[in-house]
PDB file of C-alpha atoms in Angstrom:
ATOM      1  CA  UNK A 580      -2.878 -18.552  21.121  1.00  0.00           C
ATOM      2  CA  UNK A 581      -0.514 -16.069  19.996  1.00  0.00           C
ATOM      3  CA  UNK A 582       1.592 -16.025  23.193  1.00  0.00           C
ATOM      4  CA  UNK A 583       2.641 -18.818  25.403  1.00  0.00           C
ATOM      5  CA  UNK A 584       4.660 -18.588  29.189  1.00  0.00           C
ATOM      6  CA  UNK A 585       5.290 -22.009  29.710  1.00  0.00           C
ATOM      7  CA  UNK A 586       7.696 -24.633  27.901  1.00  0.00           C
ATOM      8  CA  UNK A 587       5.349 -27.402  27.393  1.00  0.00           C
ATOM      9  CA  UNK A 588       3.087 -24.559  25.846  1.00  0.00           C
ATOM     10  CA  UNK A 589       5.781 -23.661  23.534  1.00  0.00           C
ATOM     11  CA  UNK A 590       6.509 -27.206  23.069  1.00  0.00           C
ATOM     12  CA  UNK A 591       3.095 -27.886  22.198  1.00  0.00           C
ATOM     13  CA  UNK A 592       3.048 -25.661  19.076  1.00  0.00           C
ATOM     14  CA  UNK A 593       6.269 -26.624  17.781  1.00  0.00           C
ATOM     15  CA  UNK A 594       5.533 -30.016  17.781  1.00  0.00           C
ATOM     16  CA  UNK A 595       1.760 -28.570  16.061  1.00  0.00           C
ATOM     17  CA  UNK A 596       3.627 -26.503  13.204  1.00  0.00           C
ATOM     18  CA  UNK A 597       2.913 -27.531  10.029  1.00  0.00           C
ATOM     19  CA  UNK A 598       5.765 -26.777   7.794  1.00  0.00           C
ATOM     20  CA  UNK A 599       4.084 -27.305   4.156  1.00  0.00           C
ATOM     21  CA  UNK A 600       6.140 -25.688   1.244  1.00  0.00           C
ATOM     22  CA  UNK A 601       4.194 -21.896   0.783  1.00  0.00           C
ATOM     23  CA  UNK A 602       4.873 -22.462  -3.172  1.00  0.00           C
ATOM     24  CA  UNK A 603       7.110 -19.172  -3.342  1.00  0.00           C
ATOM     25  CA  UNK A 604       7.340 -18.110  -6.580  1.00  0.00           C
ATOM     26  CA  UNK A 605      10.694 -16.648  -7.809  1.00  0.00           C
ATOM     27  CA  UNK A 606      10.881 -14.324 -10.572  1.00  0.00           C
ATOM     28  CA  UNK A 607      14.207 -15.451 -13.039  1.00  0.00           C
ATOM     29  CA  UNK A 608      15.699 -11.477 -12.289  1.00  0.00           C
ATOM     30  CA  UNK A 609      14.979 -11.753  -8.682  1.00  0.00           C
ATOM     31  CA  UNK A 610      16.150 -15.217  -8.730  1.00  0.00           C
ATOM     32  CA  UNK A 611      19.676 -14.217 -10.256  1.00  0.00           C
ATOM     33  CA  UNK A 612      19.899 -10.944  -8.498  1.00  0.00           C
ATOM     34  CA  UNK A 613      19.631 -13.164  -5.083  1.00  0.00           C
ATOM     35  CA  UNK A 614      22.292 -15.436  -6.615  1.00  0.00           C
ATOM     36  CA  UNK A 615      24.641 -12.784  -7.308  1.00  0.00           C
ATOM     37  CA  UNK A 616      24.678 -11.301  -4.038  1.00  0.00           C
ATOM     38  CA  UNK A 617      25.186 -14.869  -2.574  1.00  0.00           C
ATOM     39  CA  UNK A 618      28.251 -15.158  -5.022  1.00  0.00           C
ATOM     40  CA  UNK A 619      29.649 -11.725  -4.379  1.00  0.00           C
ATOM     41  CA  UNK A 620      29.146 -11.402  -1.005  1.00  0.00           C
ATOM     42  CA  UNK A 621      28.481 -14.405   0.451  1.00  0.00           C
ATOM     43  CA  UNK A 622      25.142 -13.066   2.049  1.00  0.00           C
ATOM     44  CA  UNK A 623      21.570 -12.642   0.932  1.00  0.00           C
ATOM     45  CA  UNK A 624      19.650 -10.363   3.923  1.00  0.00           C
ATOM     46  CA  UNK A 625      16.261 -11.161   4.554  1.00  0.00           C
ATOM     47  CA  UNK A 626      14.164  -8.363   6.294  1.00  0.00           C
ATOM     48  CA  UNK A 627      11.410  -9.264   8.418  1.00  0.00           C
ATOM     49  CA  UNK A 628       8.367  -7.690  10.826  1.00  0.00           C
ATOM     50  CA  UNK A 629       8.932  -9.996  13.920  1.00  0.00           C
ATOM     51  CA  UNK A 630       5.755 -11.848  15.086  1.00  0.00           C
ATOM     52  CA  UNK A 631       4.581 -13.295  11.646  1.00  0.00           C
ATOM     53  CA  UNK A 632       3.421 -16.659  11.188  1.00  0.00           C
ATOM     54  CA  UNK A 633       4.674 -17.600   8.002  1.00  0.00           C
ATOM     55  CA  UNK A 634       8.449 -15.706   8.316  1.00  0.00           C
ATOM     56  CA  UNK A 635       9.713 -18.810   9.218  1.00  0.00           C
ATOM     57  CA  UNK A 636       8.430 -21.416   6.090  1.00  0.00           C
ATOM     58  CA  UNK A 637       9.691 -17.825   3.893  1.00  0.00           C
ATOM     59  CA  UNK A 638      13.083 -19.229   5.639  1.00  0.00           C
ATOM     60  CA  UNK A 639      12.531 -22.358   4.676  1.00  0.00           C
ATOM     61  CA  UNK A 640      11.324 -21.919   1.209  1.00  0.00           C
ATOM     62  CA  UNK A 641      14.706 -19.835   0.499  1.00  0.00           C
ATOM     63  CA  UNK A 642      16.922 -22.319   1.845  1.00  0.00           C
ATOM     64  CA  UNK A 643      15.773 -24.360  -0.535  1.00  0.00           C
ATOM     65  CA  UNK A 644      15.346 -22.223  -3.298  1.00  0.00           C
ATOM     66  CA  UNK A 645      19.219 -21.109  -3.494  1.00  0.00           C
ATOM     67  CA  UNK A 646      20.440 -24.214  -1.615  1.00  0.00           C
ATOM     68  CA  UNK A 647      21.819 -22.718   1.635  1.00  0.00           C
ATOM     69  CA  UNK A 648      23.202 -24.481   4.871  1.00  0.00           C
ATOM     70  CA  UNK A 649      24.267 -21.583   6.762  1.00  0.00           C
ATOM     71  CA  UNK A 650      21.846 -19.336   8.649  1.00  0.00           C
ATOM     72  CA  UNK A 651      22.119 -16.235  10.990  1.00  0.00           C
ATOM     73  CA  UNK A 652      19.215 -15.006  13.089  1.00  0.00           C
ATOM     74  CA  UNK A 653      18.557 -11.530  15.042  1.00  0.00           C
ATOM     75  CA  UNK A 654      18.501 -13.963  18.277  1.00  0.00           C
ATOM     76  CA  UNK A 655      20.439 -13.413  21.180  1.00  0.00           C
ATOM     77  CA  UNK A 656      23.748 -15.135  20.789  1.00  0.00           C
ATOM     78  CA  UNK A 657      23.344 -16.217  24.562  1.00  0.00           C
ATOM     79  CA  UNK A 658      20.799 -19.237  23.333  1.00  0.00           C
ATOM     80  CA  UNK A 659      23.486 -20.750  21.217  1.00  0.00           C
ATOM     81  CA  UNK A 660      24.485 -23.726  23.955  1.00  0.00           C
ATOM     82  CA  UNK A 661      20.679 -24.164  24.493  1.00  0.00           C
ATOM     83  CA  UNK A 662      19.423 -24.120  20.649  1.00  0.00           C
ATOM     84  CA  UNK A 663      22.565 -25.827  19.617  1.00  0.00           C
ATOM     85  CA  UNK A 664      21.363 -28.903  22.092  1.00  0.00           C
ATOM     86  CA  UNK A 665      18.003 -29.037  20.633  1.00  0.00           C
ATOM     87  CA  UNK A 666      19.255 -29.276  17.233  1.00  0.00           C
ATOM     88  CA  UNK A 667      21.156 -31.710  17.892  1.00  0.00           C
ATOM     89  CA  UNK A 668      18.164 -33.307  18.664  1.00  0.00           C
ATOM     90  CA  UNK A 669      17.510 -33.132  22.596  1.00  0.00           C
ATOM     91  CA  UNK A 670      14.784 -31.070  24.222  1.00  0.00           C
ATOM     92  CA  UNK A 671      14.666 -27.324  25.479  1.00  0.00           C
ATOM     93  CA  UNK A 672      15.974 -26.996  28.407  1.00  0.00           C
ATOM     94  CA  UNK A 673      13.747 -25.389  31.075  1.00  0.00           C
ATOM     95  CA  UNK A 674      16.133 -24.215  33.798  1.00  0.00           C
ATOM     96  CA  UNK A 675      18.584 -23.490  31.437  1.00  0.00           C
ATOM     97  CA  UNK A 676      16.119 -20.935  29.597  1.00  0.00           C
ATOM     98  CA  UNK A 677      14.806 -19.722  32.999  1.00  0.00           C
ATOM     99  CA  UNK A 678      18.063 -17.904  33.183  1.00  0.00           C
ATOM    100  CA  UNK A 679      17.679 -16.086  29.572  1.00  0.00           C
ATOM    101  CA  UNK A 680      14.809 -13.859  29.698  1.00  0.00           C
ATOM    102  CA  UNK A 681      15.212 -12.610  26.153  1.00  0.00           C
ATOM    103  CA  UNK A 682      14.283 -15.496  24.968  1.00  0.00           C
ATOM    104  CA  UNK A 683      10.977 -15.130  26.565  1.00  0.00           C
ATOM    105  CA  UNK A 684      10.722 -11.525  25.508  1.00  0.00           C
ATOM    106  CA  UNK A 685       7.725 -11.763  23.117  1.00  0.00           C
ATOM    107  CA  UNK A 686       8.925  -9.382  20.433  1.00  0.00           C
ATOM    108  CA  UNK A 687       8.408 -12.253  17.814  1.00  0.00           C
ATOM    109  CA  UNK A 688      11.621 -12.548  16.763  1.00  0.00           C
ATOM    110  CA  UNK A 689      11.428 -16.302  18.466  1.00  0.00           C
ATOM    111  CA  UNK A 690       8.576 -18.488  17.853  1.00  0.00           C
ATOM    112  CA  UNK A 691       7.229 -21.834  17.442  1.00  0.00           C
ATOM    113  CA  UNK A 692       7.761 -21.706  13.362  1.00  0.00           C
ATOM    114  CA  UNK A 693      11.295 -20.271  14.006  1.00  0.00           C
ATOM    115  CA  UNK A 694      11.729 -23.574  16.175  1.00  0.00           C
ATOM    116  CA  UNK A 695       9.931 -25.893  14.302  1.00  0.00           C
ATOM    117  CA  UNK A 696      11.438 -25.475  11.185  1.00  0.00           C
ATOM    118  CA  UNK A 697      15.222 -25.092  12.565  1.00  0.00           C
ATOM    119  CA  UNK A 698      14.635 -28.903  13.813  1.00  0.00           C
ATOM    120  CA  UNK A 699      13.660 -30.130  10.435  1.00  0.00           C
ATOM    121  CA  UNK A 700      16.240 -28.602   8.695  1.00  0.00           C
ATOM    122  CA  UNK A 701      18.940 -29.419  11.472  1.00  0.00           C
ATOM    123  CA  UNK A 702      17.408 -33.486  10.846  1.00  0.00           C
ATOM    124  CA  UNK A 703      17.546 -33.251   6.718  1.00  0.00           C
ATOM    125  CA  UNK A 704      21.316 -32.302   6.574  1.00  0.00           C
ATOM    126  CA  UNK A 705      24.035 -30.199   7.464  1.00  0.00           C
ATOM    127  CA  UNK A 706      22.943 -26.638   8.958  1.00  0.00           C
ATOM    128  CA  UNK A 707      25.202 -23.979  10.657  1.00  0.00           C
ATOM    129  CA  UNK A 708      23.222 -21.479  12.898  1.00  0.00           C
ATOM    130  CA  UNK A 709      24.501 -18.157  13.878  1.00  0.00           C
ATOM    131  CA  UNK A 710      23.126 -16.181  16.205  1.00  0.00           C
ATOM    132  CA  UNK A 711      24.044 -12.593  16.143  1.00  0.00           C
ATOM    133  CA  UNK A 712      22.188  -9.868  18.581  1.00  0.00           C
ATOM    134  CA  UNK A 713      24.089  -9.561  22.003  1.00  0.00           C
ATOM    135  CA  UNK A 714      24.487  -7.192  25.022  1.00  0.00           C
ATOM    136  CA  UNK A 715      24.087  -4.000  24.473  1.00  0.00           C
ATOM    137  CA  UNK A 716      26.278  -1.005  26.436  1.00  0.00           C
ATOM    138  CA  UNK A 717      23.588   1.310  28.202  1.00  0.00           C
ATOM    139  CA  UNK A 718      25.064   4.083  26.062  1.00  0.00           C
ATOM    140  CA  UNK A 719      25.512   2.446  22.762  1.00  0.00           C
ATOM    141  CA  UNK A 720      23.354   4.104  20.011  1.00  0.00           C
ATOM    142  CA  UNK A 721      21.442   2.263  17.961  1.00  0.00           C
ATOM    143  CA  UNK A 722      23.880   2.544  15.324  1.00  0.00           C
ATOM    144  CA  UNK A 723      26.121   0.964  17.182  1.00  0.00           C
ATOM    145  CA  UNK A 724      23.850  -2.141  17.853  1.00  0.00           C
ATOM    146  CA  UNK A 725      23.859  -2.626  14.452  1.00  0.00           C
ATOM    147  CA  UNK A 726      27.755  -2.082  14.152  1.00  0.00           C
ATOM    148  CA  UNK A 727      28.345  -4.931  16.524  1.00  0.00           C
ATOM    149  CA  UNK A 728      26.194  -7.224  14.585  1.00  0.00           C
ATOM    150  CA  UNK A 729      27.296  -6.787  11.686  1.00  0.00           C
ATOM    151  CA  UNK A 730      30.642  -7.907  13.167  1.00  0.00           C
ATOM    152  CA  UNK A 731      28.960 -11.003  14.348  1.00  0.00           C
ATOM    153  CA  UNK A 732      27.790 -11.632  10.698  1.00  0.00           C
ATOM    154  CA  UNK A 733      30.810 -11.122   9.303  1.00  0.00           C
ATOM    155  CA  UNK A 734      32.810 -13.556  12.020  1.00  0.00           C
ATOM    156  CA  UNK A 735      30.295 -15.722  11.413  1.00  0.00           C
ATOM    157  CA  UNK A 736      30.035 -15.787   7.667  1.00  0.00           C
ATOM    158  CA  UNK A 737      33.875 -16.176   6.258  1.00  0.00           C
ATOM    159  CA  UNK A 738      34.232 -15.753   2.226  1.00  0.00           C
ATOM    160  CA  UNK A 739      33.723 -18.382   0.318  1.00  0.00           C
ATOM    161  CA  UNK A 740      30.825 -19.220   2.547  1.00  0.00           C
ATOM    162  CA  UNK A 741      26.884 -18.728   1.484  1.00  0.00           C
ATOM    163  CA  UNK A 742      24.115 -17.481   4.292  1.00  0.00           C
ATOM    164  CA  UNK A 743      21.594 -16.144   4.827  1.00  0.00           C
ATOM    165  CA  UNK A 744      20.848 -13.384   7.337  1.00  0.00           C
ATOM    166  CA  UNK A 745      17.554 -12.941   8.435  1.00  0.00           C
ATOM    167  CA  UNK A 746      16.679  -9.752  11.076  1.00  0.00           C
ATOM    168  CA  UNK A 747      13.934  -7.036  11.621  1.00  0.00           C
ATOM    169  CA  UNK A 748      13.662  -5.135   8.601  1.00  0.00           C
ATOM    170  CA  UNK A 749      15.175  -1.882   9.905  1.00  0.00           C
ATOM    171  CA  UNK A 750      18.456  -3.569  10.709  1.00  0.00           C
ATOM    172  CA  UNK A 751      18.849  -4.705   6.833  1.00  0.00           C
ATOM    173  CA  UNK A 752      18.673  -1.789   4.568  1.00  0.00           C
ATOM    174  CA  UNK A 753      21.765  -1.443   2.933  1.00  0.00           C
ATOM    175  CA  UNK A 754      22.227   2.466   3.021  1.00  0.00           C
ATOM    176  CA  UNK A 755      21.744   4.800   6.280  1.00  0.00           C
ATOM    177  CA  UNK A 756      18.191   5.418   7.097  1.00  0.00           C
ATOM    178  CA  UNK A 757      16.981   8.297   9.606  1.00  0.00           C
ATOM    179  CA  UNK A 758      17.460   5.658  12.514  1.00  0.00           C
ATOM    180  CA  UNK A 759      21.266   5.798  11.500  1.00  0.00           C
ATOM    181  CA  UNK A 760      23.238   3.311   9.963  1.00  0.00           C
ATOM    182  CA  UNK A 761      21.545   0.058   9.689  1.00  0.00           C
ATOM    183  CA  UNK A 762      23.543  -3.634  10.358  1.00  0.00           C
ATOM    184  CA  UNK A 763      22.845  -4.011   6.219  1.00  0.00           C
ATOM    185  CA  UNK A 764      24.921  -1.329   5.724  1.00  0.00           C
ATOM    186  CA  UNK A 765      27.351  -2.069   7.716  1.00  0.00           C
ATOM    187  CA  UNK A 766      27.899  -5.235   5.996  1.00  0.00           C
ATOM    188  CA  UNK A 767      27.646  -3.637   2.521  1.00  0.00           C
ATOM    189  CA  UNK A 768      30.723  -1.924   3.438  1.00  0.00           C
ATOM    190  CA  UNK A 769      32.522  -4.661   4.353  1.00  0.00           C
ATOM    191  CA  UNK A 770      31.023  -7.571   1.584  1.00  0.00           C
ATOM    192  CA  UNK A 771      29.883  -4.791  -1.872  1.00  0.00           C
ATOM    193  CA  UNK A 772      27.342  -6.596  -3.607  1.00  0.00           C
ATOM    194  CA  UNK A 773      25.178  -7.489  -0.683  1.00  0.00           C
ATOM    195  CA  UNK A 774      21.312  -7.198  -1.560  1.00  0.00           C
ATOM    196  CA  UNK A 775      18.414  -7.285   0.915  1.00  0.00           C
ATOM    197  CA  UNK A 776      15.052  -8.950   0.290  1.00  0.00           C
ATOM    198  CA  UNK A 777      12.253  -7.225   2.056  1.00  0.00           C
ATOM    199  CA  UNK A 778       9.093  -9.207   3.050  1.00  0.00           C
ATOM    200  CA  UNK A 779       5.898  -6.904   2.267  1.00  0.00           C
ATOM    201  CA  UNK A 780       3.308  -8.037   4.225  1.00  0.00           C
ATOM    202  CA  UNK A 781      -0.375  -6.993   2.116  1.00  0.00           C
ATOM    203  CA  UNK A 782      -2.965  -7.573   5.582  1.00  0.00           C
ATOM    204  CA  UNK A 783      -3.279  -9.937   8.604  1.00  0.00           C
ATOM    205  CA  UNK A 784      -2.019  -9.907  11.835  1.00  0.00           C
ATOM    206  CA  UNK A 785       1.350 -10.131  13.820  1.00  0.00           C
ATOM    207  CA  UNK A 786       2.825 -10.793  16.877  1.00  0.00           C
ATOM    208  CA  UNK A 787       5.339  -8.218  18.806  1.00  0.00           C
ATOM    209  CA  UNK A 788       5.076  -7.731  22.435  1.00  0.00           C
ATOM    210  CA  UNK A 789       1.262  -7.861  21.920  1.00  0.00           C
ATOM    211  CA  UNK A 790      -1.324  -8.409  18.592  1.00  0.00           C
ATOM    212  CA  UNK A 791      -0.966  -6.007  15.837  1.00  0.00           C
ATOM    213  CA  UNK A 792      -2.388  -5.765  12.661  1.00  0.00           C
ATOM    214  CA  UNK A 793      -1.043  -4.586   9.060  1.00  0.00           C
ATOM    215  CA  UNK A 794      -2.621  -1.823   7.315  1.00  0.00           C
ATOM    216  CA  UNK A 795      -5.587  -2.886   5.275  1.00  0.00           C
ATOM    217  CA  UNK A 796      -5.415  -5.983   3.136  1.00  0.00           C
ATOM    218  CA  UNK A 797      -7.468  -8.249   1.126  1.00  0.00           C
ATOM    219  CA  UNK A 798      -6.742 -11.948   1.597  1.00  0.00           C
ATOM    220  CA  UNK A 799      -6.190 -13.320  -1.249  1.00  0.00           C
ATOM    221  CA  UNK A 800      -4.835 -17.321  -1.852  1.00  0.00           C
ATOM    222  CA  UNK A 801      -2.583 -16.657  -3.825  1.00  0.00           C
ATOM    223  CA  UNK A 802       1.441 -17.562  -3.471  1.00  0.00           C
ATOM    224  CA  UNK A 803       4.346 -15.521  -2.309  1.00  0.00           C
ATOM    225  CA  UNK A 804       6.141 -14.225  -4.745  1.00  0.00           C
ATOM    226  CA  UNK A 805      10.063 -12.955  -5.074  1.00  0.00           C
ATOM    227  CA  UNK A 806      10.512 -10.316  -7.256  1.00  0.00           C
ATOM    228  CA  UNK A 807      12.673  -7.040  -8.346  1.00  0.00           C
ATOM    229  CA  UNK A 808      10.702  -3.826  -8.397  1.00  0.00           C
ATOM    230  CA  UNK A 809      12.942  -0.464  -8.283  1.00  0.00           C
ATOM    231  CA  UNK A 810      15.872  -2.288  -8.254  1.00  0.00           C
ATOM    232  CA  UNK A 811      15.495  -3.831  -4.940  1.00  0.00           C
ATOM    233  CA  UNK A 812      14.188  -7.540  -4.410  1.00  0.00           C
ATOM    234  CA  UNK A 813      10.399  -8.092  -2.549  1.00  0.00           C
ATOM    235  CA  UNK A 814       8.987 -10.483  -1.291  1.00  0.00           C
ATOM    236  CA  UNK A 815       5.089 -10.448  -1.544  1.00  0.00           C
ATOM    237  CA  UNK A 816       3.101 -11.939   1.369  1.00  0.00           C
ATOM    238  CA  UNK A 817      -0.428 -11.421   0.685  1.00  0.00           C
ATOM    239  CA  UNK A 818      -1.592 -12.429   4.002  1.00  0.00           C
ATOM    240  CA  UNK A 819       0.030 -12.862   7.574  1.00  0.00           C
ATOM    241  CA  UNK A 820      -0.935 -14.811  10.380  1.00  0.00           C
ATOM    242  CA  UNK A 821       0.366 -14.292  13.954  1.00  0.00           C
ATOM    243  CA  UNK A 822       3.227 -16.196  14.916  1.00  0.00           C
ATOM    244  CA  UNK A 823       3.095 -18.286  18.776  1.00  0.00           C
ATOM    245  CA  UNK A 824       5.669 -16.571  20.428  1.00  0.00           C
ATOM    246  CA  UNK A 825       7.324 -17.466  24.099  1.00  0.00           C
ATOM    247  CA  UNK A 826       6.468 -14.041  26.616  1.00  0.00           C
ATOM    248  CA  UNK A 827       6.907 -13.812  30.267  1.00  0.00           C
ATOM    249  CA  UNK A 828       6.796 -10.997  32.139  1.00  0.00           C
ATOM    250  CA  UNK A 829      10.459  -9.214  31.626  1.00  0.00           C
ATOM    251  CA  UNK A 830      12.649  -7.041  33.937  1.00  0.00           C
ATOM    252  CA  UNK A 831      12.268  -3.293  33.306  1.00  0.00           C
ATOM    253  CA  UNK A 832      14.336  -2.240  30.555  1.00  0.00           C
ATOM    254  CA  UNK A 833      15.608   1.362  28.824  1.00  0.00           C
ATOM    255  CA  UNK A 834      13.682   2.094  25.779  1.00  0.00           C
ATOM    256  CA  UNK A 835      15.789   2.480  23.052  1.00  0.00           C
ATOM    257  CA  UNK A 836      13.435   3.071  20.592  1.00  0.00           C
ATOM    258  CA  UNK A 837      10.300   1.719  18.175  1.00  0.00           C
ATOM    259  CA  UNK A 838       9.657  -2.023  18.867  1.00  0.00           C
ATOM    260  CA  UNK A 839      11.803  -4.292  16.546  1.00  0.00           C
ATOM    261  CA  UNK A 840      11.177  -6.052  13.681  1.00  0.00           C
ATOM    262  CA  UNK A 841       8.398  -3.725  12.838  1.00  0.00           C
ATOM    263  CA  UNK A 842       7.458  -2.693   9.559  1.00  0.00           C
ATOM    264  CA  UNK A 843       8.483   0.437   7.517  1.00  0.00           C
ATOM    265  CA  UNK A 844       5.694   2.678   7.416  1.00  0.00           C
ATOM    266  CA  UNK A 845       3.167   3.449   9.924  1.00  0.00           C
ATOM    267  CA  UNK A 846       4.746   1.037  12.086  1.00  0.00           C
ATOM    268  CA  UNK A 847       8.968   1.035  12.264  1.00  0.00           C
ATOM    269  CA  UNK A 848      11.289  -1.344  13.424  1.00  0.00           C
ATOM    270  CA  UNK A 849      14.157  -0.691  15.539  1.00  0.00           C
TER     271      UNK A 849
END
């Protein structure tokens, strides 16, 4: 069940999400490396492929791993009112997410996990959610996407403050890339000492509009694992599962590129 159009539905799996610790594994110069950037910056980026099961107990497992309350998500910073609410411990509301189609827009960016484990950490203690995609201009560049949410970070995240800011894993590369200059960048301009963690995703499946699959893979049970390799910080994930994401059928929209979220490599985010 990879896709779901109705609210019960969604409901359903959140309430079916088992959020059991993944036993990450954190190597000590990864583990300082993510702890400097945290200190220096006040950010730690977290690159994803939208539509995986597990991204959202990687989340979790972080949050707990460098002791974080404060969170920003690639969401649309529409849902605030309507997240915020269910947080704070009431339901979804229907009618009030029958008037925001993105979040029924099945890229994968929102799914039960996502949901489920918000609510548990909004119940165990403090946690301040930001939200940070928004409209885009019909002739904004992509570039410029990522300009305006970096600026949403950075309002979002004042110094002295510790978060982490997870997003499709074209939007956090700290230097330009040939889709132009990514939100990481941006805010390595802005905060020096920013790092990224990448997710690297060995085989399985994902969710992003429709199923996809990951190059070849062997499944293997064995942990994540958070490490440095060529002085950037990975995170391994042997195996991915697909993530139960809300899709409805969406209004016609201008392609602005690559689906988002995807992977580098054969398949690239936006």
């Amino acid at each position: 069940m990879p896709s779901v159009s109705s609210l019960p539905a969604l409901l359903q799996a959140v309430a079916g999400f088992e959020i059991a610790d993944p036993g990450l594994v954190i190597e000590p110069a990864a583990q300082a490396a993510a702890r400097r950037s945290l200190d220096e910056s006040g950010l730690l980026l977290l690159g994803e492929v939208h539509g995986v099961r597990e991204n959202p107990v990687l989340i979790w497992a972080l949050i707990q791993a460098f002791g974080l309350t404060r969170l920003a998500l690639e969401w649309p910073e529409d849902l605030a009112p309507v997240i915020g609410a269910f947080l704070a411990g009431g339901d979804l509301a229907e009618r009030a997410l029958d008037d925001h189609w993105e979040f029924w827009s099945g890229d994968g960016r929102i799914s039960a996990g996502h949901l489920a484990v918000l609510a548990e950490r909004a119940a165990a203690g403090p946690l301040d959610l930001a939200l940070f995609d928004g409209t885009v201009g019909a002739d904004w560049s992509w570039s410029q996407r990522d300009q305006a949410m970096a600026r949403r970070v950075l309002a979002a995240s004042p110094p002295g403050t510790r978060t982490l800011v997870v997003a499709g894993n074209a939007h956090t590369v700290t230097s330009d890339t040939d889709l132009g200059t990514p939100m990481g960048a941006c805010l390595a301009g802005e905060r020096p000492g920013v790092q990224e963690i990448r997710i690297s995703y060995g085989g399985g499946r994902f969710y992003n509009c429709e199923p996809r699959r990951f190059g070849a893979g062997v499944r293997r049970p064995r942990p994540p694992r958070l490490a440095g390799r060529d002085g950037a910080l990975v995170l391994d994930l042997c195996w991915a599962g697909e993530a139960v994401v809300p899709q409805r059928a969406m209004p016609a929209l201008v392609a602005d590129g690559p689906p988002d979220g995807d992977q580098r490599g054969p398949v690239t985010g936006r």
